């Protein structure tokens, strides 16, 4: 009886794996296909095979480094991604500390306002923000891409969630021991929330690196554009061949994929702390 | 603040530093200043400005704006493209949200009940979520090539002649919805997995002692207890699928014949291609009203439908 039960369990487990593997392969097709096409011979593209390829051809990649200002785009993306993420963290930590550590009039209303900002579609404020950035003379500059997004509701929200788990007594003890407010934030709250902060850093960076709509509006100069924006425009204007297109696509995804694989635990855990209580 | 030990009435002298640390109410505002300042300049002011612009006629370049009252809104009501884009936005949401949620839930249930390999599947299914939407849109637009794109090549293996995805008005929105689902289901799966983890195992034991089979356990334990997560995903997915832009901008430009022109893309066109700032902002105010209304309706419904432990 017990043996039969175990057998059934194994069959069940096996069939689940078969289902999941099938779905995993299906959902990975775009990634596989991008990789496979990037190594193909230009003629082979039109033979209509899915992944199979005769040649392992590096011409696409060589062409990228020869004719496409890829390193410029990658550098722009890196600068924007790093600075924007750092800024969002600094602004977010300071605001979250105020929300978590202090009681002051209007605190809950202000926090509710932060939540509301996440709900409002960015398209509503996009046109006026574009004009303000223009007035400030920030069009076509990294400043114009970065500064309007420094106050990130998502960052403030997640950091506050994690600061709320710091015991009140610890914060109060630091104050009693003569810690300055900044010191309290630094030594107590930041120290105890490092894992949440590292998860948030990865999430924010990936979001900033992948952002498309806003950089597309602000950055008109080719030498200033971030990777996705420059790549899209370059492809449209130069009617780039398939093989180099897929090579650029692969190279553009690579840093993010590596970051994701390195920090995956952080990344997926970070999403769970969104304060959902089942 | 009473400077005395509770219940003893003994006065305690606290140091001035301690008192000031707890009393100075400007300190939290100093920490909030960067965030609030940025919000004021890049959120509150543009928001009010947008409301104002939606009652004006302006082309972004000329120095004079004219107040036109409700003319922009009236213009939209008579604009065929606006109605088409509104319909397409709704359709897109209806196509993507339920499917991405259902796939996310099914995968979460499967992955969570495994003995081994949980982490690997999570890693794989979350991959589309972190991929760059701009880059992946280009990959997908080649995948949809009717002759040699991966999708139709795959269909041909099964003897199906696939459509000309992006150039067929009846298929183009579906094609974009598939990309939207592909990009989004992994996020839903991760949220559902964290929801499943927080369910008390004892409830299942109690249910099975009461003679509930697996299906009954799922219906009467799992689903009700996942309802807060479901609600959260629903609100978030609707808001975000209303804002799909990059796929449309890159893959179809709203075509063919406006078949994939959604509200967000129509706003972009009015503002940055035709320079009808008033019309664009009026359209964005309508978008805001729709999203706000849907969120309020969902909040109302959630009071009836969502069960907390």
Coordinates of C-alpha atoms in Angstrom, one line a residue:
Chain A
X1 CA 0.0 0.0 0.0
X2 CA 2.7 2.4 1.1
X3 CA 4.9 1.5 -1.9
X4 CA 2.1 2.2 -4.3
X5 CA 1.6 5.6 -2.6
X6 CA 5.2 6.4 -3.1
X7 CA 5.1 5.4 -6.7
X8 CA 2.1 7.6 -7.3
X9 CA 4.0 10.5 -5.7
X10 CA 6.9 10.0 -8.0
X11 CA 4.7 9.8 -11.1
X12 CA 3.0 13.0 -10.0
X13 CA 6.3 14.8 -9.4
X14 CA 7.6 13.6 -12.8
X15 CA 4.6 14.8 -14.7
X16 CA 4.8 18.2 -13.0
X17 CA 8.4 18.4 -14.1
X18 CA 7.4 17.5 -17.7
X19 CA 4.8 20.2 -17.7
X20 CA 7.1 22.8 -16.2
X21 CA 10.0 22.0 -18.5
X22 CA 7.7 22.3 -21.6
X23 CA 6.5 25.7 -20.4
X24 CA 10.1 26.8 -19.5
X25 CA 11.3 25.9 -23.0
X26 CA 8.3 27.8 -24.5
X27 CA 9.0 30.9 -22.5
X28 CA 12.7 30.8 -23.2
X29 CA 12.2 30.6 -27.0
X30 CA 12.8 34.4 -27.5
X31 CA 16.1 34.2 -25.6
X32 CA 17.3 31.1 -27.3
X33 CA 16.3 32.4 -30.7
X34 CA 18.1 35.7 -30.1
X35 CA 21.3 33.8 -29.2
X36 CA 21.0 31.3 -32.1
X37 CA 20.3 34.0 -34.7
X38 CA 23.2 36.2 -33.4
X39 CA 25.7 33.4 -34.4
X40 CA 24.1 32.6 -37.8
X41 CA 25.4 33.2 -41.3
X42 CA 23.3 36.0 -42.9
X43 CA 22.1 33.6 -45.6
X44 CA 21.0 31.0 -43.0
X45 CA 18.6 33.4 -41.4
X46 CA 16.2 32.9 -44.3
X47 CA 16.4 29.1 -44.4
X48 CA 13.6 29.1 -41.8
X49 CA 15.2 26.9 -39.1
X50 CA 14.3 27.5 -35.5
X51 CA 17.7 27.3 -33.8
X52 CA 19.7 24.8 -35.8
X53 CA 22.7 26.4 -37.5
X54 CA 25.5 25.1 -39.7
X55 CA 28.0 27.7 -38.8
X56 CA 29.1 29.2 -35.6
X57 CA 29.6 32.6 -37.0
X58 CA 31.0 35.6 -35.1
X59 CA 30.6 38.1 -37.9
X60 CA 27.6 39.6 -36.3
X61 CA 29.5 40.4 -33.2
X62 CA 32.5 41.6 -35.1
X63 CA 30.3 43.9 -37.1
X64 CA 28.8 45.3 -33.8
X65 CA 32.3 46.3 -32.5
X66 CA 33.3 47.6 -35.9
X67 CA 30.4 49.7 -37.1
X68 CA 28.1 50.2 -34.2
X69 CA 28.8 52.7 -31.3
X70 CA 27.9 50.0 -28.9
X71 CA 30.4 51.0 -26.1
X72 CA 29.1 54.6 -26.1
X73 CA 25.5 53.4 -25.6
X74 CA 26.5 50.9 -22.9
X75 CA 28.5 53.6 -21.1
X76 CA 25.5 56.0 -21.2
X77 CA 23.2 53.3 -19.9
X78 CA 25.7 52.5 -17.1
X79 CA 26.1 56.1 -16.1
X80 CA 22.3 56.8 -16.0
X81 CA 21.6 53.4 -14.3
X82 CA 24.2 53.9 -11.6
X83 CA 23.5 57.6 -10.8
X84 CA 19.8 57.2 -10.9
X85 CA 19.8 54.2 -8.6
X86 CA 22.2 55.9 -6.1
X87 CA 20.0 59.0 -6.1
X88 CA 16.8 57.0 -5.6
X89 CA 18.4 55.1 -2.7
X90 CA 19.7 58.3 -1.0
X91 CA 16.3 60.1 -1.3
X92 CA 14.4 57.0 -0.4
X93 CA 16.4 56.1 2.7
X94 CA 16.1 59.6 4.1
X95 CA 12.3 59.7 3.5
X96 CA 11.8 56.2 4.7
X97 CA 13.8 57.0 7.9
X98 CA 11.5 60.0 8.6
X99 CA 8.4 57.9 8.1
X100 CA 9.6 54.9 10.2
X101 CA 11.4 56.6 13.1
X102 CA 9.5 59.8 13.8
X103 CA 5.9 60.7 14.7
X104 CA 5.0 64.0 13.3
X105 CA 1.8 65.7 12.2
X106 CA 0.7 64.7 8.7
X107 CA 3.0 61.7 8.6
X108 CA 0.3 59.2 7.5
X109 CA -1.2 61.6 5.0
X110 CA 2.3 62.2 3.4
X111 CA 2.9 58.5 3.2
X112 CA -0.5 58.0 1.6
X113 CA 0.6 60.7 -0.9
X114 CA 3.7 58.7 -1.7
X115 CA 1.5 55.6 -2.4
X116 CA -0.7 57.7 -4.7
X117 CA 2.2 58.8 -6.8
X118 CA 2.8 55.2 -7.7
X119 CA -0.8 54.9 -8.8
X120 CA -0.9 57.9 -11.2
X121 CA 0.0 56.9 -14.8
X122 CA 3.3 58.7 -15.6
X123 CA 1.8 59.8 -18.9
X124 CA -0.4 62.4 -17.1
X125 CA 2.7 64.3 -15.9
X126 CA 4.9 63.5 -18.8
X127 CA 4.2 66.5 -21.0
X128 CA 4.6 69.2 -18.3
X129 CA 7.6 67.4 -16.9
X130 CA 9.2 67.4 -20.3
X131 CA 8.5 71.2 -20.5
X132 CA 10.0 71.8 -17.0
X133 CA 13.1 69.8 -18.0
X134 CA 13.3 72.0 -21.1
X135 CA 13.0 75.2 -19.0
X136 CA 15.8 74.0 -16.8
X137 CA 17.9 73.4 -19.9
X138 CA 18.2 69.7 -19.1
X139 CA 16.9 68.3 -22.4
X140 CA 19.3 66.0 -24.0
X141 CA 21.3 65.5 -20.8
X142 CA 21.6 62.8 -18.3
X143 CA 20.4 65.2 -15.6
X144 CA 17.1 65.5 -17.5
X145 CA 16.7 61.7 -17.5
X146 CA 17.7 61.1 -13.9
X147 CA 16.5 64.0 -11.7
X148 CA 12.7 63.7 -12.4
X149 CA 12.8 60.1 -11.2
X150 CA 14.9 60.5 -8.1
X151 CA 11.9 60.4 -5.8
X152 CA 10.8 56.8 -6.3
X153 CA 7.6 55.9 -4.6
X154 CA 8.5 52.2 -4.9
X155 CA 11.9 52.8 -3.1
X156 CA 10.4 54.9 -0.3
X157 CA 7.6 52.3 0.2
X158 CA 9.9 49.3 0.3
X159 CA 12.5 51.0 2.5
X160 CA 9.8 52.1 5.0
X161 CA 8.5 48.5 5.1
X162 CA 11.9 47.3 6.0
X163 CA 12.7 50.1 8.5
X164 CA 9.4 49.4 10.3
X165 CA 10.7 46.0 11.2
X166 CA 13.6 47.6 13.2
X167 CA 12.5 47.6 16.9
X168 CA 11.6 51.0 18.1
X169 CA 13.7 50.6 21.2
X170 CA 16.9 50.4 19.2
X171 CA 16.2 53.7 17.5
X172 CA 15.2 55.3 20.8
X173 CA 18.3 53.8 22.5
X174 CA 20.5 55.4 19.9
X175 CA 18.9 58.8 20.5
X176 CA 19.3 58.4 24.2
X177 CA 22.9 57.5 23.8
X178 CA 23.4 60.8 22.0
X179 CA 23.3 59.6 18.5
X180 CA 22.5 62.4 16.0
X181 CA 19.4 61.7 13.8
X182 CA 21.8 61.0 10.9
X183 CA 23.8 58.7 13.0
X184 CA 20.7 56.9 14.1
X185 CA 19.6 56.4 10.5
X186 CA 23.1 55.3 9.5
X187 CA 24.1 53.0 12.4
X188 CA 20.7 51.5 13.3
X189 CA 18.3 51.5 10.4
X190 CA 20.7 51.1 7.5
X191 CA 22.8 48.4 9.3
X192 CA 19.7 46.3 10.1
X193 CA 18.2 46.6 6.6
X194 CA 21.2 45.8 4.4
X195 CA 19.5 42.8 2.8
X196 CA 16.4 44.7 1.8
X197 CA 18.6 47.5 0.5
X198 CA 20.7 45.3 -1.6
X199 CA 17.6 43.7 -3.1
X200 CA 16.1 47.1 -3.8
X201 CA 19.3 48.3 -5.4
X202 CA 19.2 45.4 -7.9
X203 CA 15.5 46.0 -8.6
X204 CA 15.9 49.7 -9.1
X205 CA 19.0 49.3 -11.3
X206 CA 17.3 46.8 -13.6
X207 CA 14.3 49.1 -13.9
X208 CA 16.5 52.2 -14.6
X209 CA 18.7 50.3 -17.1
X210 CA 15.6 49.0 -19.0
X211 CA 13.6 52.3 -18.9
X212 CA 12.5 53.3 -22.4
X213 CA 9.7 55.8 -22.6
X214 CA 11.3 58.8 -20.7
X215 CA 14.9 58.6 -22.1
X216 CA 13.3 58.3 -25.6
X217 CA 11.7 61.7 -25.1
X218 CA 14.6 63.5 -23.3
X219 CA 17.7 62.2 -25.2
X220 CA 17.6 63.3 -28.8
X221 CA 21.4 63.3 -29.4
X222 CA 22.7 59.9 -30.6
X223 CA 25.8 60.1 -28.6
X224 CA 23.8 60.7 -25.4
X225 CA 21.2 57.9 -25.8
X226 CA 20.9 54.9 -23.5
X227 CA 21.2 51.4 -24.9
X228 CA 17.5 50.5 -25.7
X229 CA 16.7 53.9 -27.1
X230 CA 19.8 54.1 -29.3
X231 CA 19.4 50.6 -30.4
X232 CA 15.8 51.0 -31.5
X233 CA 16.6 54.2 -33.5
X234 CA 19.7 52.8 -35.0
X235 CA 17.9 49.8 -36.2
X236 CA 15.2 51.9 -37.8
X237 CA 17.6 54.3 -39.5
X238 CA 20.3 51.9 -40.7
X239 CA 17.9 49.0 -41.4
X240 CA 20.3 46.8 -39.6
X241 CA 20.6 43.2 -40.8
X242 CA 19.1 40.4 -38.6
X243 CA 22.4 38.9 -37.4
X244 CA 24.0 42.0 -36.0
X245 CA 20.6 43.1 -34.6
X246 CA 20.5 40.0 -32.6
X247 CA 24.1 40.4 -31.6
X248 CA 23.4 43.9 -30.2
X249 CA 20.3 42.5 -28.5
X250 CA 22.3 39.8 -26.9
X251 CA 25.0 42.2 -25.7
X252 CA 22.4 44.6 -24.4
X253 CA 20.7 41.9 -22.3
X254 CA 24.0 40.4 -21.1
X255 CA 24.8 42.8 -18.2
X256 CA 21.3 42.6 -16.8
X257 CA 21.2 38.8 -17.1
X258 CA 24.5 38.5 -15.4
X259 CA 23.4 40.8 -12.6
X260 CA 20.2 38.9 -12.3
X261 CA 21.9 35.5 -12.0
X262 CA 24.4 36.9 -9.5
X263 CA 21.8 38.5 -7.3
X264 CA 18.7 36.4 -8.1
X265 CA 18.0 35.4 -4.6
X266 CA 18.1 39.0 -3.5
X267 CA 16.0 40.0 -6.5
X268 CA 13.1 37.6 -6.1
X269 CA 13.1 38.0 -2.3
X270 CA 13.0 41.8 -2.7
X271 CA 9.7 41.6 -4.5
X272 CA 8.1 39.6 -1.7
X273 CA 8.6 42.3 0.9
X274 CA 6.0 44.5 -0.7
X275 CA 4.1 44.1 2.5
X276 CA 1.6 41.5 1.3
X277 CA 0.2 39.6 4.2
X278 CA -1.6 36.5 3.1
Chain B
X1 CA 5.6 64.1 27.3
X2 CA 5.5 63.6 31.0
X3 CA 9.0 63.5 32.5
X4 CA 8.1 61.0 35.2
X5 CA 8.4 57.3 35.7
X6 CA 5.0 55.7 35.2
X7 CA 3.0 54.8 38.3
X8 CA 5.6 56.2 40.7
X9 CA 5.1 59.8 40.2
X10 CA 8.9 60.3 40.6
X11 CA 10.2 63.2 38.6
X12 CA 13.0 62.3 36.2
X13 CA 15.3 64.9 34.8
X14 CA 16.1 64.1 31.3
X15 CA 19.0 65.6 29.5
X16 CA 18.3 68.4 27.1
X17 CA 19.7 66.4 24.2
X18 CA 17.2 63.6 24.8
X19 CA 14.3 66.0 25.0
X20 CA 15.3 67.8 21.9
X21 CA 15.8 64.5 20.1
X22 CA 12.2 63.6 20.7
X23 CA 10.7 67.0 20.5
X24 CA 12.1 68.8 17.5
X25 CA 9.5 68.2 15.0
X26 CA 11.4 69.8 12.1
X27 CA 13.9 67.0 11.9
X28 CA 11.8 64.4 10.1
X29 CA 10.9 67.1 7.6
X30 CA 14.5 67.7 7.0
X31 CA 14.9 64.1 6.0
X32 CA 11.8 64.3 3.9
X33 CA 12.9 67.5 2.2
X34 CA 14.7 65.9 -0.8
X35 CA 11.8 63.6 -1.6
X36 CA 9.1 66.2 -1.1
X37 CA 11.0 68.8 -3.0
X38 CA 11.4 66.5 -6.0
X39 CA 7.7 65.5 -5.8
X40 CA 6.7 69.1 -5.7
X41 CA 8.7 70.0 -8.8
X42 CA 8.3 66.8 -10.8
X43 CA 4.9 65.5 -9.7
X44 CA 2.6 67.9 -8.0
X45 CA 3.4 70.9 -10.2
X46 CA 3.3 69.0 -13.5
X47 CA 0.1 67.3 -12.4
X48 CA -1.7 70.7 -11.8
X49 CA -0.1 72.0 -14.9
X50 CA -1.4 69.1 -17.0
X51 CA -4.9 69.7 -15.6
X52 CA -4.6 73.4 -16.7
X53 CA -3.1 72.5 -20.1
X54 CA -6.0 70.2 -20.9
X55 CA -8.3 73.3 -21.0
X56 CA -5.9 75.2 -23.3
X57 CA -4.9 75.1 -26.9
X58 CA -1.1 75.1 -27.4
X59 CA 1.5 73.6 -29.8
X60 CA 4.5 73.6 -27.4
X61 CA 6.4 76.1 -29.6
X62 CA 4.4 79.3 -29.9
X63 CA 4.5 81.6 -26.8
X64 CA 0.7 82.1 -26.6
X65 CA -1.7 79.6 -25.1
X66 CA -5.4 80.1 -25.5
X67 CA -8.0 79.1 -23.0
X68 CA -10.5 76.9 -24.8
X69 CA -12.6 75.5 -22.0
X70 CA -13.7 71.9 -22.7
X71 CA -12.9 72.1 -26.4
X72 CA -10.1 69.5 -26.1
X73 CA -12.3 67.1 -24.4
X74 CA -15.1 67.7 -26.9
X75 CA -12.5 67.2 -29.7
X76 CA -11.6 63.9 -28.3
X77 CA -15.2 62.7 -28.1
X78 CA -15.5 63.4 -31.8
X79 CA -12.1 61.9 -32.6
X80 CA -12.3 58.4 -34.1
X81 CA -8.7 57.6 -33.3
X82 CA -9.3 58.4 -29.6
X83 CA -12.2 55.9 -29.4
X84 CA -10.3 53.3 -31.2
X85 CA -7.3 53.7 -28.9
X86 CA -9.7 53.6 -25.9
X87 CA -11.2 50.3 -27.1
X88 CA -7.7 48.9 -27.9
X89 CA -6.5 49.8 -24.4
X90 CA -9.5 48.0 -22.9
X91 CA -9.0 45.0 -25.1
X92 CA -5.3 44.8 -24.4
X93 CA -6.0 44.8 -20.6
X94 CA -8.6 42.1 -21.1
X95 CA -6.3 40.0 -23.2
X96 CA -3.2 40.3 -21.0
X97 CA -4.3 40.6 -17.3
X98 CA -6.4 37.4 -16.8
X99 CA -4.1 35.2 -18.8
X100 CA -0.9 36.5 -17.1
X101 CA -2.6 36.0 -13.8
X102 CA -3.9 32.5 -14.5
X103 CA -0.5 31.3 -15.9
X104 CA 1.2 32.9 -12.8
X105 CA -1.1 31.1 -10.4
X106 CA -0.9 27.7 -12.2
X107 CA 2.9 27.9 -12.3
X108 CA 3.1 29.0 -8.7
X109 CA 1.0 26.0 -7.6
X110 CA 3.1 23.6 -9.7
X111 CA 6.5 25.0 -8.6
X112 CA 5.6 25.3 -4.9
X113 CA 4.4 21.7 -4.7
X114 CA 7.7 20.3 -6.2
X115 CA 10.2 18.3 -4.2
X116 CA 13.2 19.6 -6.1
X117 CA 14.0 22.2 -8.6
X118 CA 11.9 25.1 -7.2
X119 CA 14.7 27.6 -7.5
X120 CA 15.6 26.8 -11.0
X121 CA 12.1 27.2 -12.3
X122 CA 11.7 30.4 -10.4
X123 CA 14.8 31.7 -12.0
X124 CA 13.7 30.7 -15.5
X125 CA 10.2 32.1 -15.3
X126 CA 11.4 35.4 -13.8
X127 CA 13.8 36.0 -16.6
X128 CA 11.4 37.8 -19.0
X129 CA 10.5 40.2 -16.1
X130 CA 14.1 41.4 -15.9
X131 CA 14.7 41.6 -19.6
X132 CA 14.8 45.0 -21.2
X133 CA 11.5 45.7 -22.8
X134 CA 13.0 47.9 -25.5
X135 CA 15.5 45.2 -26.6
X136 CA 13.1 42.3 -26.3
X137 CA 10.5 44.2 -28.4
X138 CA 13.0 44.1 -31.3
X139 CA 13.6 40.4 -30.8
X140 CA 9.9 39.8 -30.8
X141 CA 9.3 41.9 -33.9
X142 CA 11.7 39.6 -35.8
X143 CA 10.1 36.5 -34.2
X144 CA 6.8 37.6 -35.7
X145 CA 8.2 37.7 -39.2
X146 CA 5.7 35.7 -41.2
X147 CA 8.3 33.7 -43.3
X148 CA 11.3 33.1 -41.1
X149 CA 10.3 34.3 -37.6
X150 CA 10.5 31.8 -34.8
X151 CA 6.7 31.8 -34.1
X152 CA 5.6 30.8 -37.6
X153 CA 8.5 28.4 -38.0
X154 CA 7.4 26.7 -34.9
X155 CA 3.7 26.6 -36.0
X156 CA 4.8 25.2 -39.3
X157 CA 6.4 22.2 -37.5
X158 CA 2.9 21.4 -36.4
X159 CA 1.5 22.0 -39.8
X160 CA -0.1 25.4 -39.1
X161 CA 0.5 28.3 -41.5
X162 CA 0.7 31.2 -39.1
X163 CA -0.6 34.7 -39.9
X164 CA 1.3 37.8 -40.8
X165 CA 1.2 38.8 -37.1
X166 CA 2.1 42.5 -37.0
X167 CA 0.6 43.5 -40.3
X168 CA -2.7 41.8 -39.9
X169 CA -5.1 44.2 -38.2
X170 CA -7.0 41.3 -36.6
X171 CA -3.8 39.7 -35.2
X172 CA -1.6 42.7 -34.3
X173 CA -3.1 43.4 -30.9
X174 CA -2.9 39.7 -30.0
X175 CA 0.7 39.7 -31.0
X176 CA 1.4 42.5 -28.6
X177 CA -0.7 40.9 -25.9
X178 CA 1.4 37.7 -26.1
X179 CA 4.5 39.8 -25.5
X180 CA 2.8 41.5 -22.6
X181 CA 1.8 38.2 -21.1
X182 CA 5.3 36.8 -21.7
X183 CA 6.8 39.8 -19.9
X184 CA 4.4 39.7 -16.9
X185 CA 3.5 36.2 -15.8
X186 CA 6.7 35.6 -14.0
X187 CA 6.2 38.5 -11.6
X188 CA 2.7 37.2 -10.8
X189 CA 4.1 33.8 -10.2
X190 CA 6.6 35.1 -7.7
X191 CA 4.0 37.0 -5.8
X192 CA 1.7 34.0 -5.8
X193 CA 4.5 31.8 -4.5
X194 CA 5.1 34.1 -1.6
X195 CA 1.3 34.1 -0.9
X196 CA 1.3 30.3 -0.9
X197 CA 4.2 30.2 1.5
X198 CA 2.3 32.2 4.0
X199 CA -0.7 29.8 4.2
X200 CA -0.7 27.8 7.4
X201 CA -0.2 24.1 6.6
X202 CA -2.4 23.1 9.4
X203 CA -5.4 24.4 7.5
X204 CA -4.8 21.7 4.8
X205 CA -4.5 19.0 7.4
X206 CA -7.7 20.1 9.0
X207 CA -9.5 20.2 5.6
X208 CA -8.3 16.7 4.7
X209 CA -9.3 15.3 8.1
X210 CA -12.8 16.8 7.3
X211 CA -12.6 14.7 4.1
X212 CA -12.0 17.5 1.6
X213 CA -10.2 16.3 -1.5
X214 CA -7.5 18.2 -3.3
X215 CA -9.9 20.2 -5.4
X216 CA -12.0 21.2 -2.4
X217 CA -8.9 22.2 -0.5
X218 CA -7.9 24.4 -3.4
X219 CA -11.3 25.9 -3.7
X220 CA -12.0 26.4 0.0
X221 CA -8.5 27.0 1.5
X222 CA -6.0 28.1 -1.1
X223 CA -8.0 30.4 -3.3
X224 CA -9.7 32.4 -0.5
X225 CA -6.4 32.8 1.4
X226 CA -4.7 33.9 -1.8
X227 CA -7.3 36.6 -2.4
X228 CA -5.3 39.5 -1.0
X229 CA -2.4 38.6 -3.3
X230 CA -4.8 38.2 -6.2
X231 CA -6.3 41.6 -5.5
X232 CA -2.9 43.2 -5.3
X233 CA -1.8 41.6 -8.6
X234 CA -5.1 42.6 -10.3
X235 CA -4.8 46.3 -9.3
X236 CA -1.1 46.4 -10.3
X237 CA -1.5 44.6 -13.6
X238 CA -4.4 46.7 -14.7
X239 CA -2.5 49.9 -14.0
X240 CA 0.6 48.6 -15.7
X241 CA -1.0 47.0 -18.7
X242 CA -2.8 50.3 -19.4
X243 CA 0.7 51.8 -19.8
X244 CA 2.2 49.4 -22.3
X245 CA 4.1 51.7 -24.6
X246 CA 7.5 50.3 -25.7
X247 CA 6.2 47.2 -27.4
X248 CA 3.8 49.4 -29.4
X249 CA 6.3 52.1 -30.2
X250 CA 8.8 49.6 -31.4
X251 CA 6.8 46.8 -33.0
X252 CA 3.8 48.4 -34.7
X253 CA 3.8 52.3 -34.2
X254 CA 0.1 51.9 -33.4
X255 CA -0.6 50.3 -36.8
X256 CA -1.7 48.6 -39.0
X257 CA -4.5 51.1 -39.5
X258 CA -4.6 52.0 -35.7
X259 CA -5.3 48.4 -34.8
X260 CA -2.7 48.6 -32.0
X261 CA -3.1 52.3 -31.2
X262 CA -3.7 52.4 -27.4
X263 CA -4.5 55.4 -25.2
X264 CA -0.9 55.8 -24.0
X265 CA 0.4 55.7 -27.6
X266 CA -2.3 58.1 -28.8
X267 CA -1.2 60.6 -26.0
X268 CA 2.4 60.3 -27.2
X269 CA 1.4 60.9 -30.8
X270 CA -0.8 63.9 -30.0
X271 CA 2.0 65.5 -27.8
X272 CA 5.3 64.6 -29.5
X273 CA 4.2 64.1 -33.2
X274 CA 1.3 66.5 -33.8
X275 CA 2.2 68.9 -30.9
X276 CA -1.5 69.2 -29.8
X277 CA -0.5 69.6 -26.2
X278 CA -4.0 70.5 -25.0
X279 CA -5.5 67.4 -26.6
X280 CA -2.7 65.2 -25.3
X281 CA -3.1 66.3 -21.7
X282 CA -6.9 66.1 -21.9
X283 CA -6.4 62.5 -23.1
X284 CA -4.1 61.8 -20.2
X285 CA -6.6 63.2 -17.8
X286 CA -9.2 60.8 -19.2
X287 CA -6.6 58.0 -18.8
X288 CA -6.2 59.0 -15.1
X289 CA -10.0 59.0 -14.6
X290 CA -10.3 55.5 -16.0
X291 CA -7.4 54.1 -14.0
X292 CA -8.7 55.8 -10.9
X293 CA -12.2 54.7 -11.4
X294 CA -11.1 51.1 -11.9
X295 CA -9.0 51.2 -8.8
X296 CA -11.8 52.5 -6.7
X297 CA -14.2 49.9 -8.0
X298 CA -11.7 47.2 -7.2
X299 CA -11.1 48.6 -3.7
X300 CA -14.9 48.5 -3.2
X301 CA -15.2 45.0 -4.5
X302 CA -12.2 43.8 -2.4
X303 CA -14.0 44.6 0.8
X304 CA -16.5 41.9 -0.2
X305 CA -14.2 39.4 -1.8
X306 CA -10.9 39.5 0.0
X307 CA -10.4 37.3 3.0
X308 CA -7.6 38.0 5.5
X309 CA -6.5 35.4 7.9

